Coordinates of N, CA and C in Angstrom, one line a residue:
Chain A
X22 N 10.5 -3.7 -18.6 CA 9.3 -3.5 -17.9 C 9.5 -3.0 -16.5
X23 N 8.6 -2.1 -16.2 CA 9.0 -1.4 -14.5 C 8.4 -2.6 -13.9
X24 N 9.0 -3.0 -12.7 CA 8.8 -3.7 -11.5 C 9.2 -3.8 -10.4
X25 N 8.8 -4.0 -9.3 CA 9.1 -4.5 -8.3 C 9.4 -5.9 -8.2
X26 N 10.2 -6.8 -7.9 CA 10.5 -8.3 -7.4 C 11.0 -8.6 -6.1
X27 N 10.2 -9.3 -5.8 CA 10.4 -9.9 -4.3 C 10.6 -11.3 -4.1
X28 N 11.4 -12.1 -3.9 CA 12.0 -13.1 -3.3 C 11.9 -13.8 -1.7
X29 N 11.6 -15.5 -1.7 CA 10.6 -15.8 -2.6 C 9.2 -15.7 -2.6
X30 N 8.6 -16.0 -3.3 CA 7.0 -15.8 -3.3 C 6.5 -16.6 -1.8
X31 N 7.1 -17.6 -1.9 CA 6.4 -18.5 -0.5 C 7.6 -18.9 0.3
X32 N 7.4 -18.9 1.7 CA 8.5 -19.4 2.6 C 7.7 -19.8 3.7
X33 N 8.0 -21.1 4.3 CA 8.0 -21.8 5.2 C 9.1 -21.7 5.7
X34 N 9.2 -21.5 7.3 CA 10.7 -21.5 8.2 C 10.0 -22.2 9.6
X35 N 11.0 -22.1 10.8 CA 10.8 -22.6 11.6 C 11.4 -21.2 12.5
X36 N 10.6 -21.6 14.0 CA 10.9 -20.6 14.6 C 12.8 -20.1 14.7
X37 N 12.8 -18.6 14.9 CA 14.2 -19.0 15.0 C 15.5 -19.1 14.5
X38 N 14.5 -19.7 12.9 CA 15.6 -19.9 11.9 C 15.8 -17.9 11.2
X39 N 17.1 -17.4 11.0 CA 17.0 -16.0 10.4 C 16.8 -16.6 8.8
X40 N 16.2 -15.5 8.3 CA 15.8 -15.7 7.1 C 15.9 -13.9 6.1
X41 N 15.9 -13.8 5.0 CA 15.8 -12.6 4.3 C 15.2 -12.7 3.1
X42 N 14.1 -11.4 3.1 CA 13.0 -11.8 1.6 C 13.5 -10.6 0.7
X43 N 14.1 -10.5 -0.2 CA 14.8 -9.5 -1.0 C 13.7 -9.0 -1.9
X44 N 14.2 -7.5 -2.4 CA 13.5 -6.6 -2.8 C 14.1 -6.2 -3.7
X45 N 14.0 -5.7 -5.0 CA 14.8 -5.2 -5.9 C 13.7 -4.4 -7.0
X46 N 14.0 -3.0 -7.5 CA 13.1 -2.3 -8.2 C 14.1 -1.7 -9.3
X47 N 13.7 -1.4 -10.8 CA 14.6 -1.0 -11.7 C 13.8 0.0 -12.4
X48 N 13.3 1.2 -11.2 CA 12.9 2.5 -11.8 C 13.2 3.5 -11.4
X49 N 14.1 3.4 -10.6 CA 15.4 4.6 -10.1 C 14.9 5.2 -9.1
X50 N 13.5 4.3 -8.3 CA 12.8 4.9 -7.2 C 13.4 5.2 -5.6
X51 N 13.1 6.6 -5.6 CA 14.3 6.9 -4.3 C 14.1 5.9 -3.0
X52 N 12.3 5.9 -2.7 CA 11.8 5.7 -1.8 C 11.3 4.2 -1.8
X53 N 11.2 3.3 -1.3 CA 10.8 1.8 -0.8 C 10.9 1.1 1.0
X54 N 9.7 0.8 0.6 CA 9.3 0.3 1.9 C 8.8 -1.1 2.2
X55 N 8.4 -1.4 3.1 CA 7.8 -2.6 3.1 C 6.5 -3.0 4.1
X56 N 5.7 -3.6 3.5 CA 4.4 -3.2 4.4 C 4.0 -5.5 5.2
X57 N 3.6 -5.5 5.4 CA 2.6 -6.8 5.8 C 0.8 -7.0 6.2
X58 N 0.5 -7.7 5.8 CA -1.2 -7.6 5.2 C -1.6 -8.4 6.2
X59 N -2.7 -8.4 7.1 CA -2.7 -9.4 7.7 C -4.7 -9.3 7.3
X60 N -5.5 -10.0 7.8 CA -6.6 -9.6 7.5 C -7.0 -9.0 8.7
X61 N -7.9 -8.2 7.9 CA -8.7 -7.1 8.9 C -8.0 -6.2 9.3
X62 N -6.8 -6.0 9.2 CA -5.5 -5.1 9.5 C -5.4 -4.0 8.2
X63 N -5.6 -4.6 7.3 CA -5.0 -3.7 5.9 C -3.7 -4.2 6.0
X64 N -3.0 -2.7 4.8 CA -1.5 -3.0 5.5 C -0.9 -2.3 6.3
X65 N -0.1 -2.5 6.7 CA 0.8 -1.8 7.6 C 2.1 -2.0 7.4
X66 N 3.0 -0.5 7.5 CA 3.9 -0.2 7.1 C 5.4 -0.5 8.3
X67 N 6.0 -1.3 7.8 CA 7.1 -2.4 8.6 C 8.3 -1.1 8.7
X68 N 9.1 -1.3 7.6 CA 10.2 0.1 7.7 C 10.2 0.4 6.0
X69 N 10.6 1.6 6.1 CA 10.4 2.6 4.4 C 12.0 2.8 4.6
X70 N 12.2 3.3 3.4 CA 14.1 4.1 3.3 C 13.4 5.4 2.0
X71 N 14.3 6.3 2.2 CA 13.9 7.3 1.7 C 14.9 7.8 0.7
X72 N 16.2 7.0 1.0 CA 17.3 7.0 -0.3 C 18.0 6.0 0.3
X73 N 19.3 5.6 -0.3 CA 20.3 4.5 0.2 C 20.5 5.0 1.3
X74 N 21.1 4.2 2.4 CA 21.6 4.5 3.7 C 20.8 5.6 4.5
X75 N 19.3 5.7 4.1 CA 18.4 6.1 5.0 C 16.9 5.8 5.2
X76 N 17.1 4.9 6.2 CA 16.5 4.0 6.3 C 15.7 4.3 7.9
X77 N 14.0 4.3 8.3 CA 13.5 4.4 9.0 C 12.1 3.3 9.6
X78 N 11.9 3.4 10.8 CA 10.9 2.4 11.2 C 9.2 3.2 10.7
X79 N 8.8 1.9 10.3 CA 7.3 2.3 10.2 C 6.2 1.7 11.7
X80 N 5.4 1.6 11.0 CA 4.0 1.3 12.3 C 4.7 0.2 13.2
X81 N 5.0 -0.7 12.2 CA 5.1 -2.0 13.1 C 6.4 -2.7 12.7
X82 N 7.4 -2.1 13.4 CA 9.1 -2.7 13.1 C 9.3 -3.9 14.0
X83 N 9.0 -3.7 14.9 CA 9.6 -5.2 16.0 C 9.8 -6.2 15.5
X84 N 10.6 -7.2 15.2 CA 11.4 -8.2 14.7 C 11.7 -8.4 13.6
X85 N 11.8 -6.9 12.9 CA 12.5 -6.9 11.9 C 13.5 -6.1 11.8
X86 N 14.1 -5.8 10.2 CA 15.6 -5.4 10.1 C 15.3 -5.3 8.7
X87 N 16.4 -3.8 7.8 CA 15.9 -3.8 6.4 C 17.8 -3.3 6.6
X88 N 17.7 -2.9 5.4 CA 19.5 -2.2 4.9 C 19.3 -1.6 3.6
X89 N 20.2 -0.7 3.0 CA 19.1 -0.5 1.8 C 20.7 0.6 1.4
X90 N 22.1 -0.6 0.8 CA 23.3 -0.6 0.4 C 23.5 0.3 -1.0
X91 N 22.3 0.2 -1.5 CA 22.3 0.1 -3.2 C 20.7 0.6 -3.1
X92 N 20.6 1.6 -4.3 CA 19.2 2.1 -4.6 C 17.9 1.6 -4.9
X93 N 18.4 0.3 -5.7 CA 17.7 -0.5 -5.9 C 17.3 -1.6 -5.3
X94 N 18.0 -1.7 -4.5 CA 17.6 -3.2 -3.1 C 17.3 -2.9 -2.1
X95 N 16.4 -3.8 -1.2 CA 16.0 -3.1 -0.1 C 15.6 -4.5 0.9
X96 N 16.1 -5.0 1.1 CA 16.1 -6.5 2.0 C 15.5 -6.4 2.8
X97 N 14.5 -7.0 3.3 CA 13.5 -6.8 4.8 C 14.4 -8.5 5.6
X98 N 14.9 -8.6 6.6 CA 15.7 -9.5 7.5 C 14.9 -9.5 8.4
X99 N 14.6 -11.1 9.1 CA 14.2 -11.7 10.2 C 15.0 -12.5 11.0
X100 N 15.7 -11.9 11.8 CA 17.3 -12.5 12.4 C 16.5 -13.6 13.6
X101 N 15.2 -13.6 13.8 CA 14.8 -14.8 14.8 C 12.9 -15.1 15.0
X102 N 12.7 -15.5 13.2 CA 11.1 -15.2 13.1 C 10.9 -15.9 14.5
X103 N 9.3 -15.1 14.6 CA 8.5 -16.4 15.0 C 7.0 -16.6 14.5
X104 N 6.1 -17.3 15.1 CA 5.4 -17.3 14.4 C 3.5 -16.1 14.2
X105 N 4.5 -15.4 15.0 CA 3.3 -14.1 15.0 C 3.8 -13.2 13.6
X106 N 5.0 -13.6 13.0 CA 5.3 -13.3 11.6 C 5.0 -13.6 10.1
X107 N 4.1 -14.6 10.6 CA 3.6 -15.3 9.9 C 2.2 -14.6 9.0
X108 N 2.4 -13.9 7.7 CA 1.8 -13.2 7.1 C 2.0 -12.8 5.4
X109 N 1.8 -11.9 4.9 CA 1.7 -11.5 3.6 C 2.9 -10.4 3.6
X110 N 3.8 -10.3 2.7 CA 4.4 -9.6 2.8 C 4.8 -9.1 1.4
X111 N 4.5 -7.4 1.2 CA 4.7 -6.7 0.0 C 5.9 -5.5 0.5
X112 N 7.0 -5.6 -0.7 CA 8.0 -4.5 -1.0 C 6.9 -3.6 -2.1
X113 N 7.3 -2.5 -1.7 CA 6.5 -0.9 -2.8 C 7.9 -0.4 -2.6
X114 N 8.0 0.7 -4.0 CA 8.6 1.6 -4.0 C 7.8 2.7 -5.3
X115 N 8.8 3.9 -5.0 CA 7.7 5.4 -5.7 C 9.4 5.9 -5.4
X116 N 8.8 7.1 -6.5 CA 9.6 8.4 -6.2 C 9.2 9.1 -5.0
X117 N 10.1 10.0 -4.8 CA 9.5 11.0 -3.3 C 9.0 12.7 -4.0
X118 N 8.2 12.7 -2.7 CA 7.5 14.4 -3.1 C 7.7 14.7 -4.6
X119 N 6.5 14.2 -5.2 CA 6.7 14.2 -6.9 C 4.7 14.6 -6.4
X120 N 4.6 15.1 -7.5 CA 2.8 15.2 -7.5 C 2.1 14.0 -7.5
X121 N 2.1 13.5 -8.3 CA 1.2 12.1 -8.3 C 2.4 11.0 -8.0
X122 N 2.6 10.7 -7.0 CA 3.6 9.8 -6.1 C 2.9 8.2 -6.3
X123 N 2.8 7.7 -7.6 CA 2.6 6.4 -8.3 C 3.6 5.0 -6.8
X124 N 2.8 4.4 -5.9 CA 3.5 3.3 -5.7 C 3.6 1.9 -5.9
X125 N 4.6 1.2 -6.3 CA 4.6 -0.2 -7.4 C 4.7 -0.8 -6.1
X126 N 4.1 -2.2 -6.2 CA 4.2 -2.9 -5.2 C 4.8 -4.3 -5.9
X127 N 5.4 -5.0 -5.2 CA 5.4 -6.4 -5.4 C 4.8 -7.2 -5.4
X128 N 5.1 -8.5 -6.1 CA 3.5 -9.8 -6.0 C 3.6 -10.2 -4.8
X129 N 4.5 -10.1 -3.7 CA 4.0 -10.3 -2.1 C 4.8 -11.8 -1.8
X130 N 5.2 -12.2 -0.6 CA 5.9 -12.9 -0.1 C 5.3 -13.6 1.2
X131 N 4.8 -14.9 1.0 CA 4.1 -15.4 2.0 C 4.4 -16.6 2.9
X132 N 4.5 -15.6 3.9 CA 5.6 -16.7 4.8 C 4.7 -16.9 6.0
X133 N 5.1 -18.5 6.4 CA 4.7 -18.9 7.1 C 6.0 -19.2 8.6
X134 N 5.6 -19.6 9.7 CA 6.6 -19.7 10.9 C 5.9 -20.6 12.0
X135 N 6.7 -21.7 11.8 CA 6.2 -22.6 12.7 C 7.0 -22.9 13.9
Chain B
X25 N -1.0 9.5 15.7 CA -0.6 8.6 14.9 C -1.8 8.7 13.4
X26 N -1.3 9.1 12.1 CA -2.1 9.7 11.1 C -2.4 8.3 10.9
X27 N -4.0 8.7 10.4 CA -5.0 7.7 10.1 C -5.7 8.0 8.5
X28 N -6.2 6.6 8.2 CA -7.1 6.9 7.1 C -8.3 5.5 7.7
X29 N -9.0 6.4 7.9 CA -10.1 5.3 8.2 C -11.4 4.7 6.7
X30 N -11.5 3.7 7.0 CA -12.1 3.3 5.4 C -13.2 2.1 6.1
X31 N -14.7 2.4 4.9 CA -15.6 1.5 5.3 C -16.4 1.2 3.6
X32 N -17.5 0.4 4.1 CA -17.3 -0.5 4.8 C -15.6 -2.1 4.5
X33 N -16.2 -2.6 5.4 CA -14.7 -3.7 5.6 C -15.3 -4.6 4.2
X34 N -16.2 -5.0 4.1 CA -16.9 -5.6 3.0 C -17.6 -5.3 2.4
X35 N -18.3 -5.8 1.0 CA -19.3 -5.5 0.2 C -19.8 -6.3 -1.0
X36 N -21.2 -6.4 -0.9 CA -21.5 -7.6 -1.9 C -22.9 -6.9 -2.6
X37 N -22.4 -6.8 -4.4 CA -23.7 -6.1 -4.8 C -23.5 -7.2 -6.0
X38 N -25.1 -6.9 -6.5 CA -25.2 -7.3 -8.2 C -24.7 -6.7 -9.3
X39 N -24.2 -7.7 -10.4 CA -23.6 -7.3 -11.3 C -24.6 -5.9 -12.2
X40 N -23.8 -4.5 -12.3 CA -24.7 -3.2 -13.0 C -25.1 -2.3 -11.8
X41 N -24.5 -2.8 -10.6 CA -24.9 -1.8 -9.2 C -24.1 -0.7 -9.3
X42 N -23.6 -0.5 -8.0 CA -22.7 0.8 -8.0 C -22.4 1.2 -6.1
X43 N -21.0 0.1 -6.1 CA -20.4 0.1 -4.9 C -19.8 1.6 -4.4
X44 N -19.8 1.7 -3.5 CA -19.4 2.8 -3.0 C -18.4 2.5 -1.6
X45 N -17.3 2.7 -1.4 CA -16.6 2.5 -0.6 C -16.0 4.3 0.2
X46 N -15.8 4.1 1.3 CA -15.6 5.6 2.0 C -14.5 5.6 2.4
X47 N -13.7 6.7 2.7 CA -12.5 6.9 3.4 C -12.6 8.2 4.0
X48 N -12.1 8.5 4.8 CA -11.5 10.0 6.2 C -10.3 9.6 6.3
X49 N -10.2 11.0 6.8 CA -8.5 11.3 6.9 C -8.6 12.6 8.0
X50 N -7.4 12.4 8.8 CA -7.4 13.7 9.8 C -6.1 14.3 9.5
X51 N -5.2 13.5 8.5 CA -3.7 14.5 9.0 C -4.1 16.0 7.2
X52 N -4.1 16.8 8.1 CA -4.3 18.2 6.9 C -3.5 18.5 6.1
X53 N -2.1 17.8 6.2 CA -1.0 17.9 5.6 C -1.0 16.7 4.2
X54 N -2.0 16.1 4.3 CA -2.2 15.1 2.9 C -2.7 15.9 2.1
X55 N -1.9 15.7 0.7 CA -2.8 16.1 -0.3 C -2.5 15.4 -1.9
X56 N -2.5 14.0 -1.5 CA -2.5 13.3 -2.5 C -3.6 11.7 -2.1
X57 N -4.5 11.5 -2.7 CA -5.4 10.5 -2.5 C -5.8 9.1 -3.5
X58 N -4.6 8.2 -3.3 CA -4.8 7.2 -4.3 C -5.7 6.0 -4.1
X59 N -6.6 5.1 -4.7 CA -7.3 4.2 -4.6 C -6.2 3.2 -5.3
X60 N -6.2 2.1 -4.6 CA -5.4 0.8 -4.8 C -6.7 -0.5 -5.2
X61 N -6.0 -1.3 -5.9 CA -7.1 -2.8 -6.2 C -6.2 -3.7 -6.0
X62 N -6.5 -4.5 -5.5 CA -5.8 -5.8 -5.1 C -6.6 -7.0 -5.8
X63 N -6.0 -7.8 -6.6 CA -6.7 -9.1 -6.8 C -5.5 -9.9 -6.1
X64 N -6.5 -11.0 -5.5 CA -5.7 -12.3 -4.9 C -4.6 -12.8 -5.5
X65 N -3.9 -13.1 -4.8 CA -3.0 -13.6 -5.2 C -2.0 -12.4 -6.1
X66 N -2.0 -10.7 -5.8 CA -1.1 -10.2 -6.5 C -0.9 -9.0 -5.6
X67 N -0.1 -8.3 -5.8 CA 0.1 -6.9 -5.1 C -0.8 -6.4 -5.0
X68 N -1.0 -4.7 -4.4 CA -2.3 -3.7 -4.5 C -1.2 -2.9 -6.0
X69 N -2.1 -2.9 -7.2 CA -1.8 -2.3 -8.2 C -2.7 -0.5 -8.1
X70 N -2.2 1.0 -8.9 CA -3.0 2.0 -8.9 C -4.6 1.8 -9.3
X71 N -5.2 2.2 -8.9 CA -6.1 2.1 -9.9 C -6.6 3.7 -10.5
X72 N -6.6 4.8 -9.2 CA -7.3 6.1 -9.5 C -6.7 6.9 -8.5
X73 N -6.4 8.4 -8.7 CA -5.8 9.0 -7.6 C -6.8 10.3 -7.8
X74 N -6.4 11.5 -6.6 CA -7.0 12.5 -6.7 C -6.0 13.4 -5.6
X75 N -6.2 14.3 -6.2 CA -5.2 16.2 -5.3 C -6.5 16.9 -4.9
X76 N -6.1 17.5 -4.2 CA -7.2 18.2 -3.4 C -7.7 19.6 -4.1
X77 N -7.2 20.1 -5.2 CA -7.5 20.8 -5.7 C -8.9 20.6 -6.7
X78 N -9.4 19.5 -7.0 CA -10.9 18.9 -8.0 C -11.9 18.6 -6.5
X79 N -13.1 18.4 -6.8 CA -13.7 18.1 -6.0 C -14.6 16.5 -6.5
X80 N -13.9 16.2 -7.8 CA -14.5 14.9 -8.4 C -13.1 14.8 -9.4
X81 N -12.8 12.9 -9.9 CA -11.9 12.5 -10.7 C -12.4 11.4 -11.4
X82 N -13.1 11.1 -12.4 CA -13.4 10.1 -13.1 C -12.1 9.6 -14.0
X83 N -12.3 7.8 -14.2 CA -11.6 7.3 -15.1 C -12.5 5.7 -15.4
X84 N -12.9 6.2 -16.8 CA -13.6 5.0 -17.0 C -15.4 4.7 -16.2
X85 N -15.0 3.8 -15.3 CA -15.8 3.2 -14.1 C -15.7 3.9 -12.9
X86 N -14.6 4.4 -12.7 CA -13.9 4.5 -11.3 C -14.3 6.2 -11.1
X87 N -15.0 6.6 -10.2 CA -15.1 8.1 -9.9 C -14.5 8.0 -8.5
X88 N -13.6 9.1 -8.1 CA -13.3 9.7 -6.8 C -14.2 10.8 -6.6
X89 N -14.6 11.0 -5.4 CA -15.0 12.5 -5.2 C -14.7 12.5 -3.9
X90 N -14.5 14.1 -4.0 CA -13.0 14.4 -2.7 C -14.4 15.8 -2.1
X91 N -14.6 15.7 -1.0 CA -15.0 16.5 -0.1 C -13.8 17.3 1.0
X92 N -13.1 18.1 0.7 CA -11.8 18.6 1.7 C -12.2 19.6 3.0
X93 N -13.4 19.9 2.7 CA -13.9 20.6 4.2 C -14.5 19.5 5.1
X94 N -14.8 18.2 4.5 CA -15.2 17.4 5.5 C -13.9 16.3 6.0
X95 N -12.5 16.2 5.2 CA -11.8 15.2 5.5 C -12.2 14.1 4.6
X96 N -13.0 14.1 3.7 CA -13.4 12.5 3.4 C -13.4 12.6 1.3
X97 N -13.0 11.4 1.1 CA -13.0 10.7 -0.4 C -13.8 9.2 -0.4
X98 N -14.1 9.3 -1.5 CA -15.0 8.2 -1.6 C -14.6 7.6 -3.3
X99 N -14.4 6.2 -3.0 CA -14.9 5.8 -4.6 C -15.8 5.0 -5.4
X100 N -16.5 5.0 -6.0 CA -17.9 4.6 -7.1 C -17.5 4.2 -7.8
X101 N -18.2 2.4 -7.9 CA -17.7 1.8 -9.4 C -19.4 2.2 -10.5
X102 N -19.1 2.5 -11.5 CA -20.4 2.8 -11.8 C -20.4 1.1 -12.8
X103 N -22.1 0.8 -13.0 CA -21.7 -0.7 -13.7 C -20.7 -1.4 -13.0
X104 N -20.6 -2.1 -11.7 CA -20.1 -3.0 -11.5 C -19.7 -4.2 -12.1
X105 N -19.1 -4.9 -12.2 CA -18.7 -6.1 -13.0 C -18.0 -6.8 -12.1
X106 N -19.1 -8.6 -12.2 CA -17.9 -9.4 -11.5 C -16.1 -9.3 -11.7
X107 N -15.6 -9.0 -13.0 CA -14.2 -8.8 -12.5 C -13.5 -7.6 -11.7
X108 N -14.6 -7.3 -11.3 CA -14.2 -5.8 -10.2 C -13.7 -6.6 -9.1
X109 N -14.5 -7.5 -8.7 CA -14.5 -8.1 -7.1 C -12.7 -7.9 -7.2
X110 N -12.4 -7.8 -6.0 CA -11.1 -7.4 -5.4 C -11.4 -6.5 -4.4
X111 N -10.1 -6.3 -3.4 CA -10.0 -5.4 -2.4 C -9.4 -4.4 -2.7
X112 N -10.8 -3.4 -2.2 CA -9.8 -1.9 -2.6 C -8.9 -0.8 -1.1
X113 N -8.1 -0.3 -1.8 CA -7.6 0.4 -0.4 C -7.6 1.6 -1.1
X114 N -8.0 2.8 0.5 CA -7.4 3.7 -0.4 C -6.4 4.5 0.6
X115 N -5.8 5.3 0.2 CA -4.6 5.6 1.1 C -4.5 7.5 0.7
X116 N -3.6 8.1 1.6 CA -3.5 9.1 1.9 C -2.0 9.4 2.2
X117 N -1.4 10.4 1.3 CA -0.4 11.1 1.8 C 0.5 12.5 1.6
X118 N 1.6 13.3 1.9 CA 1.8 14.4 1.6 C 2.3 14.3 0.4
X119 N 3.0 15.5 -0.1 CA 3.8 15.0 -1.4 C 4.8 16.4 -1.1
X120 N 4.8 17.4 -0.2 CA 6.1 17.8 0.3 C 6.2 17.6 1.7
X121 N 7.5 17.9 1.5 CA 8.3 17.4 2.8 C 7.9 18.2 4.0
X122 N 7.6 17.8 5.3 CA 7.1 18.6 6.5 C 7.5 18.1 7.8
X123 N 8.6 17.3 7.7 CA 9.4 16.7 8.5 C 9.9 15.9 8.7
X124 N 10.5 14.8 9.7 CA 11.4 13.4 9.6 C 9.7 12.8 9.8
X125 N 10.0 11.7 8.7 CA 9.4 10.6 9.2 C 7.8 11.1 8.7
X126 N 7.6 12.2 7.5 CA 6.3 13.2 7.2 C 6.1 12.1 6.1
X127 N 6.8 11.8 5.2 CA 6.3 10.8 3.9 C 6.1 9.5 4.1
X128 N 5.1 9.4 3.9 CA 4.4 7.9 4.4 C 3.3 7.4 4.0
X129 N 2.9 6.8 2.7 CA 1.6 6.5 2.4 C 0.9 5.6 3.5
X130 N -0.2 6.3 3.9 CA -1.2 5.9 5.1 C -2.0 5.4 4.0
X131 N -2.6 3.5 4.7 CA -3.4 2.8 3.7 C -4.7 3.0 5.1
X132 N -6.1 2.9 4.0 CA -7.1 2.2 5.4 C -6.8 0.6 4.8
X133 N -8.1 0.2 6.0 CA -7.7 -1.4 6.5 C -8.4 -2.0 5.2
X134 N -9.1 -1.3 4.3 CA -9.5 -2.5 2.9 C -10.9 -2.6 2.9
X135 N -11.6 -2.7 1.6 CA -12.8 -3.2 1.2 C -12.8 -4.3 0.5
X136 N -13.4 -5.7 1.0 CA -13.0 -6.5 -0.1 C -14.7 -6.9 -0.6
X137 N -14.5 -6.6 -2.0 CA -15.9 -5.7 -2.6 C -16.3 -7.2 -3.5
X138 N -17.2 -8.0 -3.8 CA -17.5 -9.3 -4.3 C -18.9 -8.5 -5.3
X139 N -18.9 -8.8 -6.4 CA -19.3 -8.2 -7.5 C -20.6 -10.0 -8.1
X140 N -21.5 -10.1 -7.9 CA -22.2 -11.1 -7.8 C -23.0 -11.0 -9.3
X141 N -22.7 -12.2 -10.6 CA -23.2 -12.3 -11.3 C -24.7 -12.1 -11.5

């Protein structure tokens, strides 16, 4: 079955503590990114990679960190949450420049930062 | 900084109405227009896309219609149904390459549409 999986569904941390919410997709998709949902915001796009080892900031990168070693993984890292971090968090990935550019999103990762 | 602006933020009709949610877009270089549904508690899954070459895309319930001289797409649930309620997004992007940092699905900020027995 095509998917996205993201790791874990729920997290509670404390300020400070580093933490990493893993991404992993098994449809050979070049492109994956990572967005966060807040309300009234929509989403907004954190950092994308456009193949392994290229890797770029989106709208709203500040306190984060991604790596993206392997095609299929794409790690979004929080080396010192705090608690303005505290939000919804979905990995997508798609093929690139394809016509109908289909993106799979993950069931989302909801972290909390106290 | 490319936008896709989307209204309204909410929406509450009777079940057999016929919600209408709007989107604009300024970057000229889009030419791919997908509608997302979000139910709680899960990702935004596809629901309907559109290319700028139609100026309407039905599936099912779900109509797009794409205005490209004005910048704007719109989508129409025809027969609403409480299992519609969910948030819809819709988003905007290129699908060839036009520089660093050009591929980028631009979402607006969401309709979250309540479908009232």
């Amino acid at each position: 079955e095509a998917q996205v999986t993201q790791n874990p569904r729920y997290l509670i941390t404390v300020t400070g503590k580093k933490l990493t919410v893993t991404c992993s997709q098994n449809m050979n998709h070049e492109y994956m990114s990572w967005y966060r949902q807040d309300p009234g915001l929509g989403l907004r796009q954190i950092y994308y990679s456009m193949n392994v080892e290229v890797t770029d900031k989106g709208d709203v990168p500040e306190g984060y960190k991604v790596s993206r070693k392997e095609k299929r993984n794409f790690p979004l890292i929080l080396e010192s949450p705090s608690p303005n971090q505290t939000s919804l968090y979905f990995c997508a990935s798609s093929f690139l420049w394809q016509k109908n550019t289909e993106a799979f999103f993950g069931q989302g990762t909801r972290l909390t930062v106290v | 900084q490319q936008q896709v602006k989307q209204s309204p933020q909410s929406l509450i009709v009777q079940k057999g109405g016929i919600p209408i949610i709007n989107c604009a877009y300024e970057n000229t270089a889009f030419d791919y227009f997908p509608w997302y549904q979000q139910f709680p508690g899960k990702g935004p899954a596809l629901l309907i896309a559109i290319r700028p070459d139609v100026s309407e895309k039905k599936e099912g319930r779900f109509t797009i219609s794409f205005n490209k001289s004005a910048k704007q797409f719109s989508l129409h649930i025809m027969d609403s149904q409480p299992g519609d309620s969910a948030t819809y997004f819709c988003a905007a992007s290129p699908t060839a390459y036009s520089g660093a940092g050009s591929y980028q699905l631009t979402f607006g900020k969401g309709t979250k549409l309540s479908v009232i027995p």
